[in-house]
Amino acid sequence: MTLRLYDTRSRAKRKFRTLVEGEVGIYVCGITPYSPSHIGHARQAIAFDIIVRWLRNSGYKVNYITNFTDIDDKIISIANDEKVHFLEVANRNIDDYFEVMDLLNVLPADAYPRVTETIPEIISMISRLIVSENAYASSDGVYFEINSAPEKYGQLTGQTLEMVQEGAGGRVTETGSGKKNHRDFALWKFAKEGEPYWDSPWGKGRPGWHIECSAMSLEYLGEKFDIHGGGSDLIFPHHEAEIFQSECCLNHEPVVQYWIHNGMINVDGEKMSKSLGNFWTIRDAISKVHPLELRYCLINAPYRQPVEFNDVMLEDSSSHYRRLISAYGEGLSLCEKKPWENSEFLKSTSTNFSNGMNDDFNTRVAIVEVQSVVKYLKEKIDENNSEEISASVSWLSYHAGSILGLLPNDESIIDEINQKNAAKSAISDIVNDLLKQRTIARDNKNWQRADEIRSELNEMGVIVEDSPDGPIWRIK
RNA sequence: GCAUGGGUGGCAGAGUAGCUAUGCAGCGGACUGCAAAUCCGCGGACCUGGGUGCAAAUCCCGGCCUGUGCUCCA
């Protein structure tokens, strides 16, 4: 089955064909680092991380670019409040971003361009748009003129210029002071008193929001590239603006072959947002659960669907994750990994997994297959079938680990097992002694005493389970 | 209002025409002094009204509900 992906512009799943055989250029709009990253950022980063992992494992050479908008009104305002340089605010949040992404097992992109390091390219692009008469300078900045290319309007949203002219329920009527038309958007904003600025042919100022992505994608991926991604809330106006800028500047279309957009995070059925107060930072979430449990939660729905996020979902994912990791760890400690292609069962689950991923990166289908292999592995562990244990472990290592990124590296899993074993042996004498007492109590049908000992052990962090062959214990 | 998605069992969430999705939860059973774990089994769904088909959750038309966008936003 060949890869098909949903293209926002065509509003349909399309067969994936790259501009250059075997190579993929992908640009994803990144964050504006004015505050610590939230789980929406995590959702997006993980979604595209998995997309890139899948493309690479499908044999493509991928060039994955995602940017930082390290100058904007909010950053400036926070910097002013704190009386620090605006880059201090941006850098501290970018550091936070990299730290949490690493915890979430998000592999680094190939480049992280920043607006403040792309100013010459942005200026050059604006100049070209002025020359081609798609843009004009005015009293407070340089604007893109929508009426210079009206046919490009609504390529992603399906709205026509006429429709929007009706007015968005009367709300979008305000025309920026220097704009000819209220739908024109800023390419360059002149600096007001006390704002950071760069020199330009039109005056001191800074780039508008949209032009950076056109400039950076051009710089890193060229005049045409395969995939442009971002959150679905960027479709309008940001990505439509990019289409105007890039296509008018480069004078060809389409610049982007496939537009893909991830869905938002919902809390109580509504989009997570600061104004609603239903806001989770990544650090909030990983203070409650392991980062990979959060990752599991965020790929439980296919990337285009909204993810319903709350404590229940999070706990649900935690238990799924623990099931996965404990079976995998146990298998890993029992045998070496061996190829799984000889197992009929694993071969067919692998096919299902691939079909799911090839169908617009359906991680939900992929997870179902992972769950079924976890179940299979547990069975094989019970049966002591080392061939199938080895094969299942390596199946999981590839599918759940390399592709979905849900497994820590093997060393740390083994480490953790060893630590637990060490902790276990440190207290085994005392535990065994107590268990012996408990067994005597049970033989005498002294249930009260037996339960006392069990809860005593429980307080020590030891879980006792009575099996037909006598009591089994483990550390919580 | 306009645009664009979606409405599947208690929850999450696959499935675009015919065959058990799956997981969690629930129920019943095995095993248990009890509990836990494990195993076996079970039930339960396709918003609504029409239409096309031998056959529709799946295609077509209408209605209702709902998310998102139209303003900074991943």
PDB file of C-alpha atoms in Angstrom, chain A residues 57-339:
ATOM      1  CA  ASN A  57      11.545   4.477   7.571  1.00  0.00           C
ATOM      2  CA  SER A  58       9.723   4.306   4.269  1.00  0.00           C
ATOM      3  CA  GLY A  59      13.003   5.094   2.584  1.00  0.00           C
ATOM      4  CA  TYR A  60      12.731   8.832   1.995  1.00  0.00           C
ATOM      5  CA  LYS A  61      15.560  11.211   2.642  1.00  0.00           C
ATOM      6  CA  VAL A  62      13.789  13.878   4.650  1.00  0.00           C
ATOM      7  CA  ASN A  63      14.733  17.465   5.228  1.00  0.00           C
ATOM      8  CA  TYR A  64      12.600  18.602   8.148  1.00  0.00           C
ATOM      9  CA  ILE A  65      12.557  22.290   9.027  1.00  0.00           C
ATOM     10  CA  THR A  66      10.650  23.982  11.797  1.00  0.00           C
ATOM     11  CA  ASN A  67      11.081  27.569  12.932  1.00  0.00           C
ATOM     12  CA  PHE A  68      10.945  29.813  15.966  1.00  0.00           C
ATOM     13  CA  THR A  69       9.142  33.125  15.734  1.00  0.00           C
ATOM     14  CA  ASP A  70      11.491  34.743  18.193  1.00  0.00           C
ATOM     15  CA  ILE A  71      10.198  38.282  17.800  1.00  0.00           C
ATOM     16  CA  ASP A  72       6.576  39.299  18.161  1.00  0.00           C
ATOM     17  CA  ASP A  73       4.309  41.631  20.114  1.00  0.00           C
ATOM     18  CA  LYS A  74       3.865  39.312  23.073  1.00  0.00           C
ATOM     19  CA  ILE A  75       7.578  38.653  23.425  1.00  0.00           C
ATOM     20  CA  ILE A  76       8.273  42.357  23.296  1.00  0.00           C
ATOM     21  CA  SER A  77       5.641  43.129  25.853  1.00  0.00           C
ATOM     22  CA  ILE A  78       6.880  40.471  28.282  1.00  0.00           C
ATOM     23  CA  ALA A  79      10.453  41.683  27.823  1.00  0.00           C
ATOM     24  CA  ASN A  80       9.353  45.227  28.549  1.00  0.00           C
ATOM     25  CA  ASP A  81       7.547  44.132  31.683  1.00  0.00           C
ATOM     26  CA  GLU A  82      10.613  42.293  32.881  1.00  0.00           C
ATOM     27  CA  LYS A  83      12.956  45.011  31.637  1.00  0.00           C
ATOM     28  CA  VAL A  84      15.090  42.496  29.765  1.00  0.00           C
ATOM     29  CA  HIS A  85      16.129  42.090  26.137  1.00  0.00           C
ATOM     30  CA  PHE A  86      13.436  40.430  24.071  1.00  0.00           C
ATOM     31  CA  LEU A  87      15.792  37.632  23.076  1.00  0.00           C
ATOM     32  CA  GLU A  88      16.206  36.713  26.700  1.00  0.00           C
ATOM     33  CA  VAL A  89      12.510  35.909  26.843  1.00  0.00           C
ATOM     34  CA  ALA A  90      12.618  34.008  23.569  1.00  0.00           C
ATOM     35  CA  ASN A  91      15.752  32.073  24.417  1.00  0.00           C
ATOM     36  CA  ARG A  92      14.537  30.952  27.780  1.00  0.00           C
ATOM     37  CA  ASN A  93      11.362  29.542  26.260  1.00  0.00           C
ATOM     38  CA  ILE A  94      13.240  27.959  23.395  1.00  0.00           C
ATOM     39  CA  ASP A  95      15.484  26.229  25.934  1.00  0.00           C
ATOM     40  CA  ASP A  96      12.378  24.987  27.690  1.00  0.00           C
ATOM     41  CA  TYR A  97      11.007  23.758  24.373  1.00  0.00           C
ATOM     42  CA  PHE A  98      14.099  21.725  23.583  1.00  0.00           C
ATOM     43  CA  GLU A  99      14.191  20.252  27.064  1.00  0.00           C
ATOM     44  CA  VAL A 100      10.605  19.053  27.074  1.00  0.00           C
ATOM     45  CA  MET A 101      10.760  17.833  23.481  1.00  0.00           C
ATOM     46  CA  ASP A 102      13.706  15.696  24.401  1.00  0.00           C
ATOM     47  CA  LEU A 103      11.767  14.233  27.315  1.00  0.00           C
ATOM     48  CA  LEU A 104       8.887  13.520  24.959  1.00  0.00           C
ATOM     49  CA  ASN A 105      11.255  11.637  22.687  1.00  0.00           C
ATOM     50  CA  VAL A 106      10.756  14.074  19.819  1.00  0.00           C
ATOM     51  CA  LEU A 107      13.722  13.776  17.477  1.00  0.00           C
ATOM     52  CA  PRO A 108      15.347  17.063  16.488  1.00  0.00           C
ATOM     53  CA  ALA A 109      14.429  18.685  13.189  1.00  0.00           C
ATOM     54  CA  ASP A 110      17.176  19.239  10.647  1.00  0.00           C
ATOM     55  CA  ALA A 111      17.139  22.973  11.246  1.00  0.00           C
ATOM     56  CA  TYR A 112      15.404  25.467  13.504  1.00  0.00           C
ATOM     57  CA  PRO A 113      15.612  28.792  11.714  1.00  0.00           C
ATOM     58  CA  ARG A 114      14.678  31.906  13.627  1.00  0.00           C
ATOM     59  CA  VAL A 115      13.112  35.085  12.409  1.00  0.00           C
ATOM     60  CA  THR A 116      15.830  37.230  13.935  1.00  0.00           C
ATOM     61  CA  GLU A 117      18.423  35.317  11.940  1.00  0.00           C
ATOM     62  CA  THR A 118      16.492  35.541   8.673  1.00  0.00           C
ATOM     63  CA  ILE A 119      16.012  39.292   8.384  1.00  0.00           C
ATOM     64  CA  PRO A 120      18.024  39.799   5.143  1.00  0.00           C
ATOM     65  CA  GLU A 121      16.110  37.047   3.385  1.00  0.00           C
ATOM     66  CA  ILE A 122      12.822  38.487   4.594  1.00  0.00           C
ATOM     67  CA  ILE A 123      13.750  41.954   3.366  1.00  0.00           C
ATOM     68  CA  SER A 124      14.763  40.573   0.021  1.00  0.00           C
ATOM     69  CA  MET A 125      11.471  38.768  -0.354  1.00  0.00           C
ATOM     70  CA  ILE A 126       9.485  41.881   0.513  1.00  0.00           C
ATOM     71  CA  SER A 127      11.517  43.845  -2.054  1.00  0.00           C
ATOM     72  CA  ARG A 128      10.616  41.345  -4.721  1.00  0.00           C
ATOM     73  CA  LEU A 129       6.945  41.617  -3.797  1.00  0.00           C
ATOM     74  CA  ILE A 130       7.096  45.386  -4.117  1.00  0.00           C
ATOM     75  CA  VAL A 131       8.772  45.113  -7.503  1.00  0.00           C
ATOM     76  CA  SER A 132       6.127  42.668  -8.679  1.00  0.00           C
ATOM     77  CA  GLU A 133       3.496  45.143  -7.427  1.00  0.00           C
ATOM     78  CA  ASN A 134       2.022  42.730  -4.936  1.00  0.00           C
ATOM     79  CA  ALA A 135       3.014  44.898  -2.009  1.00  0.00           C
ATOM     80  CA  TYR A 136       3.156  48.550  -1.101  1.00  0.00           C
ATOM     81  CA  ALA A 137       4.800  50.672   1.558  1.00  0.00           C
ATOM     82  CA  SER A 138       2.593  52.969   3.569  1.00  0.00           C
ATOM     83  CA  SER A 139       2.692  55.162   6.642  1.00  0.00           C
ATOM     84  CA  ASP A 140       3.074  52.413   9.214  1.00  0.00           C
ATOM     85  CA  GLY A 141       4.561  49.534   7.289  1.00  0.00           C
ATOM     86  CA  VAL A 142       4.659  47.468   4.159  1.00  0.00           C
ATOM     87  CA  TYR A 143       1.551  45.505   3.228  1.00  0.00           C
ATOM     88  CA  PHE A 144       0.672  42.717   0.883  1.00  0.00           C
ATOM     89  CA  GLU A 145      -2.101  43.788  -1.421  1.00  0.00           C
ATOM     90  CA  ILE A 146      -4.770  41.109  -1.621  1.00  0.00           C
ATOM     91  CA  ASN A 147      -6.338  42.679  -4.690  1.00  0.00           C
ATOM     92  CA  SER A 148      -3.153  42.067  -6.653  1.00  0.00           C
ATOM     93  CA  ALA A 149      -3.897  38.342  -6.672  1.00  0.00           C
ATOM     94  CA  PRO A 150      -7.550  37.862  -5.760  1.00  0.00           C
ATOM     95  CA  GLU A 151      -7.703  34.488  -7.475  1.00  0.00           C
ATOM     96  CA  LYS A 152      -5.456  33.028  -4.799  1.00  0.00           C
ATOM     97  CA  TYR A 153      -7.901  33.815  -2.058  1.00  0.00           C
ATOM     98  CA  GLY A 154      -9.405  30.960  -0.078  1.00  0.00           C
ATOM     99  CA  GLN A 155      -7.306  28.115  -1.406  1.00  0.00           C
ATOM    100  CA  LEU A 156      -7.219  26.455   1.979  1.00  0.00           C
ATOM    101  CA  THR A 157     -10.438  27.675   3.563  1.00  0.00           C
ATOM    102  CA  GLY A 158     -12.783  27.524   0.600  1.00  0.00           C
ATOM    103  CA  GLN A 159     -13.853  31.091   1.216  1.00  0.00           C
ATOM    104  CA  THR A 160     -13.911  33.507  -1.646  1.00  0.00           C
ATOM    105  CA  LEU A 161     -13.007  37.132  -1.523  1.00  0.00           C
ATOM    106  CA  GLU A 162     -16.641  38.045  -2.000  1.00  0.00           C
ATOM    107  CA  MET A 163     -17.719  35.912   0.914  1.00  0.00           C
ATOM    108  CA  VAL A 164     -15.331  37.548   3.300  1.00  0.00           C
ATOM    109  CA  GLN A 165     -16.168  40.947   1.944  1.00  0.00           C
ATOM    110  CA  GLU A 166     -19.575  40.396   3.449  1.00  0.00           C
ATOM    111  CA  GLY A 167     -17.753  40.727   6.733  1.00  0.00           C
ATOM    112  CA  ALA A 168     -17.197  38.123   9.381  1.00  0.00           C
ATOM    113  CA  GLY A 169     -20.412  38.816  11.160  1.00  0.00           C
ATOM    114  CA  GLY A 170     -19.444  42.437  11.091  1.00  0.00           C
ATOM    115  CA  ARG A 171     -16.323  41.937  13.146  1.00  0.00           C
ATOM    116  CA  VAL A 172     -13.644  42.372  10.511  1.00  0.00           C
ATOM    117  CA  THR A 173     -14.302  45.845   9.389  1.00  0.00           C
ATOM    118  CA  GLU A 174     -11.417  47.678  10.913  1.00  0.00           C
ATOM    119  CA  THR A 175      -8.789  48.786   8.443  1.00  0.00           C
ATOM    120  CA  GLY A 176      -5.259  49.176   9.774  1.00  0.00           C
ATOM    121  CA  SER A 177      -4.209  52.759   9.436  1.00  0.00           C
ATOM    122  CA  GLY A 178      -1.878  52.263   6.499  1.00  0.00           C
ATOM    123  CA  LYS A 179      -3.788  49.527   4.712  1.00  0.00           C
ATOM    124  CA  LYS A 180      -5.571  50.084   1.450  1.00  0.00           C
ATOM    125  CA  ASN A 181      -7.910  47.241   2.248  1.00  0.00           C
ATOM    126  CA  HIS A 182      -8.674  45.607   5.572  1.00  0.00           C
ATOM    127  CA  ARG A 183      -7.681  42.194   4.263  1.00  0.00           C
ATOM    128  CA  ASP A 184      -4.196  43.317   3.304  1.00  0.00           C
ATOM    129  CA  PHE A 185      -1.653  42.010   5.765  1.00  0.00           C
ATOM    130  CA  ALA A 186       1.625  43.361   7.098  1.00  0.00           C
ATOM    131  CA  LEU A 187       4.941  42.289   5.651  1.00  0.00           C
ATOM    132  CA  TRP A 188       6.957  44.831   7.590  1.00  0.00           C
ATOM    133  CA  LYS A 189       5.853  46.833  10.617  1.00  0.00           C
ATOM    134  CA  PHE A 190       7.576  50.091  11.403  1.00  0.00           C
ATOM    135  CA  ALA A 191       8.972  50.266  14.916  1.00  0.00           C
ATOM    136  CA  LYS A 192       7.175  52.327  17.478  1.00  0.00           C
ATOM    137  CA  GLU A 193       9.017  54.109  20.241  1.00  0.00           C
ATOM    138  CA  GLY A 194      11.050  51.667  22.318  1.00  0.00           C
ATOM    139  CA  GLU A 195      10.478  48.633  20.100  1.00  0.00           C
ATOM    140  CA  PRO A 196      13.312  46.536  18.720  1.00  0.00           C
ATOM    141  CA  TYR A 197      13.959  47.091  15.031  1.00  0.00           C
ATOM    142  CA  TRP A 198      16.059  46.291  12.006  1.00  0.00           C
ATOM    143  CA  ASP A 199      16.928  48.663   9.187  1.00  0.00           C
ATOM    144  CA  SER A 200      15.157  48.184   5.900  1.00  0.00           C
ATOM    145  CA  PRO A 201      14.779  50.098   2.639  1.00  0.00           C
ATOM    146  CA  TRP A 202      11.383  51.298   3.904  1.00  0.00           C
ATOM    147  CA  GLY A 203      12.315  52.215   7.424  1.00  0.00           C
ATOM    148  CA  LYS A 204      13.253  50.751  10.779  1.00  0.00           C
ATOM    149  CA  GLY A 205      10.958  47.962  11.839  1.00  0.00           C
ATOM    150  CA  ARG A 206      10.384  44.241  12.077  1.00  0.00           C
ATOM    151  CA  PRO A 207       8.822  41.559   9.913  1.00  0.00           C
ATOM    152  CA  GLY A 208       5.113  40.871   9.880  1.00  0.00           C
ATOM    153  CA  TRP A 209       4.059  37.484  11.106  1.00  0.00           C
ATOM    154  CA  HIS A 210       3.502  35.647   7.836  1.00  0.00           C
ATOM    155  CA  ILE A 211       6.510  36.577   5.733  1.00  0.00           C
ATOM    156  CA  GLU A 212       9.014  34.754   7.914  1.00  0.00           C
ATOM    157  CA  CYS A 213       7.716  31.331   6.964  1.00  0.00           C
ATOM    158  CA  SER A 214       7.749  32.122   3.265  1.00  0.00           C
ATOM    159  CA  ALA A 215      11.312  33.364   3.570  1.00  0.00           C
ATOM    160  CA  MET A 216      12.560  30.496   5.683  1.00  0.00           C
ATOM    161  CA  SER A 217      10.957  27.751   3.656  1.00  0.00           C
ATOM    162  CA  LEU A 218      12.408  29.307   0.517  1.00  0.00           C
ATOM    163  CA  GLU A 219      15.806  29.558   2.133  1.00  0.00           C
ATOM    164  CA  TYR A 220      15.877  25.983   3.391  1.00  0.00           C
ATOM    165  CA  LEU A 221      13.735  24.032   0.964  1.00  0.00           C
ATOM    166  CA  GLY A 222      13.750  26.003  -2.252  1.00  0.00           C
ATOM    167  CA  GLU A 223      11.161  27.420  -4.617  1.00  0.00           C
ATOM    168  CA  LYS A 224       8.969  24.349  -4.428  1.00  0.00           C
ATOM    169  CA  PHE A 225       8.756  21.829  -1.671  1.00  0.00           C
ATOM    170  CA  ASP A 226       6.687  18.833  -0.720  1.00  0.00           C
ATOM    171  CA  ILE A 227       4.947  19.335   2.596  1.00  0.00           C
ATOM    172  CA  HIS A 228       3.985  22.335   4.637  1.00  0.00           C
ATOM    173  CA  GLY A 229       2.489  21.648   8.029  1.00  0.00           C
ATOM    174  CA  GLY A 230       1.192  23.381  11.088  1.00  0.00           C
ATOM    175  CA  GLY A 231      -1.700  23.584  13.478  1.00  0.00           C
ATOM    176  CA  SER A 232      -5.155  23.795  11.954  1.00  0.00           C
ATOM    177  CA  ASP A 233      -5.583  27.202  13.575  1.00  0.00           C
ATOM    178  CA  LEU A 234      -2.908  28.536  11.251  1.00  0.00           C
ATOM    179  CA  ILE A 235      -4.783  27.698   8.081  1.00  0.00           C
ATOM    180  CA  PHE A 236      -6.291  31.142   8.039  1.00  0.00           C
ATOM    181  CA  PRO A 237      -4.867  33.654   7.767  1.00  0.00           C
ATOM    182  CA  HIS A 238      -1.280  32.531   8.193  1.00  0.00           C
ATOM    183  CA  HIS A 239      -1.008  29.818   5.576  1.00  0.00           C
ATOM    184  CA  GLU A 240      -3.148  31.598   3.058  1.00  0.00           C
ATOM    185  CA  ALA A 241      -0.875  34.578   3.500  1.00  0.00           C
ATOM    186  CA  GLU A 242       2.095  32.362   2.845  1.00  0.00           C
ATOM    187  CA  ILE A 243       0.550  31.187  -0.390  1.00  0.00           C
ATOM    188  CA  PHE A 244       0.134  34.801  -1.509  1.00  0.00           C
ATOM    189  CA  GLN A 245       3.659  35.735  -0.594  1.00  0.00           C
ATOM    190  CA  SER A 246       5.537  32.728  -1.879  1.00  0.00           C
ATOM    191  CA  GLU A 247       3.607  32.248  -5.088  1.00  0.00           C
ATOM    192  CA  CYS A 248       3.580  35.908  -6.036  1.00  0.00           C
ATOM    193  CA  CYS A 249       7.218  36.338  -5.213  1.00  0.00           C
ATOM    194  CA  LEU A 250       8.365  33.203  -7.029  1.00  0.00           C
ATOM    195  CA  ASN A 251       5.795  33.564  -9.775  1.00  0.00           C
ATOM    196  CA  HIS A 252       4.713  29.950  -9.908  1.00  0.00           C
ATOM    197  CA  GLU A 253       2.183  27.724  -8.242  1.00  0.00           C
ATOM    198  CA  PRO A 254       1.868  25.684  -6.250  1.00  0.00           C
ATOM    199  CA  VAL A 255       4.915  26.233  -4.112  1.00  0.00           C
ATOM    200  CA  VAL A 256       3.660  23.728  -1.560  1.00  0.00           C
ATOM    201  CA  GLN A 257       2.551  20.324  -2.835  1.00  0.00           C
ATOM    202  CA  TYR A 258       0.764  19.082   0.288  1.00  0.00           C
ATOM    203  CA  TRP A 259      -0.651  21.101   3.171  1.00  0.00           C
ATOM    204  CA  ILE A 260      -1.118  19.095   6.320  1.00  0.00           C
ATOM    205  CA  HIS A 261      -2.620  20.365   9.544  1.00  0.00           C
ATOM    206  CA  ASN A 262      -2.820  18.815  12.965  1.00  0.00           C
ATOM    207  CA  GLY A 263      -5.934  19.112  15.115  1.00  0.00           C
ATOM    208  CA  MET A 264      -6.132  21.025  18.347  1.00  0.00           C
ATOM    209  CA  ILE A 265      -6.257  19.884  21.950  1.00  0.00           C
ATOM    210  CA  ASN A 266      -9.704  20.048  23.467  1.00  0.00           C
ATOM    211  CA  VAL A 267     -10.520  20.254  27.125  1.00  0.00           C
ATOM    212  CA  ASP A 268     -14.152  19.567  27.964  1.00  0.00           C
ATOM    213  CA  GLY A 269     -14.988  19.628  24.297  1.00  0.00           C
ATOM    214  CA  GLU A 270     -13.494  23.021  23.696  1.00  0.00           C
ATOM    215  CA  LYS A 271     -10.207  24.120  22.264  1.00  0.00           C
ATOM    216  CA  MET A 272      -7.610  24.553  24.965  1.00  0.00           C
ATOM    217  CA  SER A 273      -6.802  28.202  25.376  1.00  0.00           C
ATOM    218  CA  LYS A 274      -5.467  30.579  27.922  1.00  0.00           C
ATOM    219  CA  SER A 275      -8.580  32.698  27.987  1.00  0.00           C
ATOM    220  CA  LEU A 276     -10.744  29.734  28.982  1.00  0.00           C
ATOM    221  CA  GLY A 277      -8.347  28.812  31.743  1.00  0.00           C
ATOM    222  CA  ASN A 278      -8.264  25.189  30.596  1.00  0.00           C
ATOM    223  CA  PHE A 279      -4.618  25.364  29.893  1.00  0.00           C
ATOM    224  CA  TRP A 280      -1.961  22.685  30.389  1.00  0.00           C
ATOM    225  CA  THR A 281       1.725  23.274  29.921  1.00  0.00           C
ATOM    226  CA  ILE A 282       3.827  20.267  29.052  1.00  0.00           C
ATOM    227  CA  ARG A 283       5.428  20.516  32.467  1.00  0.00           C
ATOM    228  CA  ASP A 284       1.992  20.438  34.125  1.00  0.00           C
ATOM    229  CA  ALA A 285       1.255  17.199  32.352  1.00  0.00           C
ATOM    230  CA  ILE A 286       4.584  15.502  32.963  1.00  0.00           C
ATOM    231  CA  SER A 287       4.452  16.354  36.623  1.00  0.00           C
ATOM    232  CA  LYS A 288       1.506  13.964  36.703  1.00  0.00           C
ATOM    233  CA  VAL A 289       2.642  11.255  34.319  1.00  0.00           C
ATOM    234  CA  HIS A 290       5.771   9.985  32.602  1.00  0.00           C
ATOM    235  CA  PRO A 291       6.533  12.034  29.466  1.00  0.00           C
ATOM    236  CA  LEU A 292       6.069   8.997  27.270  1.00  0.00           C
ATOM    237  CA  GLU A 293       2.671   8.424  28.835  1.00  0.00           C
ATOM    238  CA  LEU A 294       1.797  11.913  27.682  1.00  0.00           C
ATOM    239  CA  ARG A 295       3.133  11.053  24.259  1.00  0.00           C
ATOM    240  CA  TYR A 296       0.942   7.969  24.192  1.00  0.00           C
ATOM    241  CA  CYS A 297      -2.056  10.085  25.096  1.00  0.00           C
ATOM    242  CA  LEU A 298      -1.359  12.603  22.348  1.00  0.00           C
ATOM    243  CA  ILE A 299      -1.158  10.045  19.559  1.00  0.00           C
ATOM    244  CA  ASN A 300      -4.198   8.126  20.672  1.00  0.00           C
ATOM    245  CA  ALA A 301      -6.268  10.048  18.130  1.00  0.00           C
ATOM    246  CA  PRO A 302      -5.122  10.468  14.527  1.00  0.00           C
ATOM    247  CA  TYR A 303      -3.225  13.728  14.084  1.00  0.00           C
ATOM    248  CA  ARG A 304      -6.047  15.571  12.313  1.00  0.00           C
ATOM    249  CA  GLN A 305      -8.668  14.898  14.976  1.00  0.00           C
ATOM    250  CA  PRO A 306      -8.945  17.028  18.066  1.00  0.00           C
ATOM    251  CA  VAL A 307      -7.495  15.270  21.104  1.00  0.00           C
ATOM    252  CA  GLU A 308      -9.761  15.243  24.107  1.00  0.00           C
ATOM    253  CA  PHE A 309      -7.508  15.938  27.047  1.00  0.00           C
ATOM    254  CA  ASN A 310      -8.235  15.486  30.730  1.00  0.00           C
ATOM    255  CA  ASP A 311      -7.116  13.500  33.751  1.00  0.00           C
ATOM    256  CA  VAL A 312      -9.100  10.442  32.743  1.00  0.00           C
ATOM    257  CA  MET A 313      -7.559  10.280  29.285  1.00  0.00           C
ATOM    258  CA  LEU A 314      -4.148  10.789  30.793  1.00  0.00           C
ATOM    259  CA  GLU A 315      -4.618   7.979  33.316  1.00  0.00           C
ATOM    260  CA  ASP A 316      -5.932   5.736  30.589  1.00  0.00           C
ATOM    261  CA  SER A 317      -2.830   6.330  28.523  1.00  0.00           C
ATOM    262  CA  SER A 318      -0.648   5.749  31.533  1.00  0.00           C
ATOM    263  CA  SER A 319      -2.024   2.304  32.072  1.00  0.00           C
ATOM    264  CA  HIS A 320      -1.661   1.441  28.379  1.00  0.00           C
ATOM    265  CA  TYR A 321       1.873   2.660  28.420  1.00  0.00           C
ATOM    266  CA  ARG A 322       2.773   0.713  31.548  1.00  0.00           C
ATOM    267  CA  ARG A 323       1.334  -2.423  30.006  1.00  0.00           C
ATOM    268  CA  LEU A 324       3.522  -1.890  26.972  1.00  0.00           C
ATOM    269  CA  ILE A 325       6.678  -1.099  28.866  1.00  0.00           C
ATOM    270  CA  SER A 326       6.363  -3.896  31.387  1.00  0.00           C
ATOM    271  CA  ALA A 327       5.789  -6.543  28.744  1.00  0.00           C
ATOM    272  CA  TYR A 328       8.569  -5.155  26.604  1.00  0.00           C
ATOM    273  CA  GLY A 329      10.987  -4.904  29.524  1.00  0.00           C
ATOM    274  CA  GLU A 330      10.221  -8.406  30.658  1.00  0.00           C
ATOM    275  CA  GLY A 331      10.711  -9.764  27.181  1.00  0.00           C
ATOM    276  CA  LEU A 332      13.910  -7.812  26.799  1.00  0.00           C
ATOM    277  CA  SER A 333      15.366  -9.230  29.978  1.00  0.00           C
ATOM    278  CA  LEU A 334      14.525 -12.760  28.889  1.00  0.00           C
ATOM    279  CA  CYS A 335      16.071 -12.999  25.448  1.00  0.00           C
ATOM    280  CA  GLU A 336      17.971 -11.373  22.649  1.00  0.00           C
ATOM    281  CA  LYS A 337      16.056  -9.615  19.929  1.00  0.00           C
ATOM    282  CA  LYS A 338      15.600 -11.632  16.789  1.00  0.00           C
ATOM    283  CA  PRO A 339      13.952 -10.811  13.467  1.00  0.00           C
TER     284      PRO A 339
END
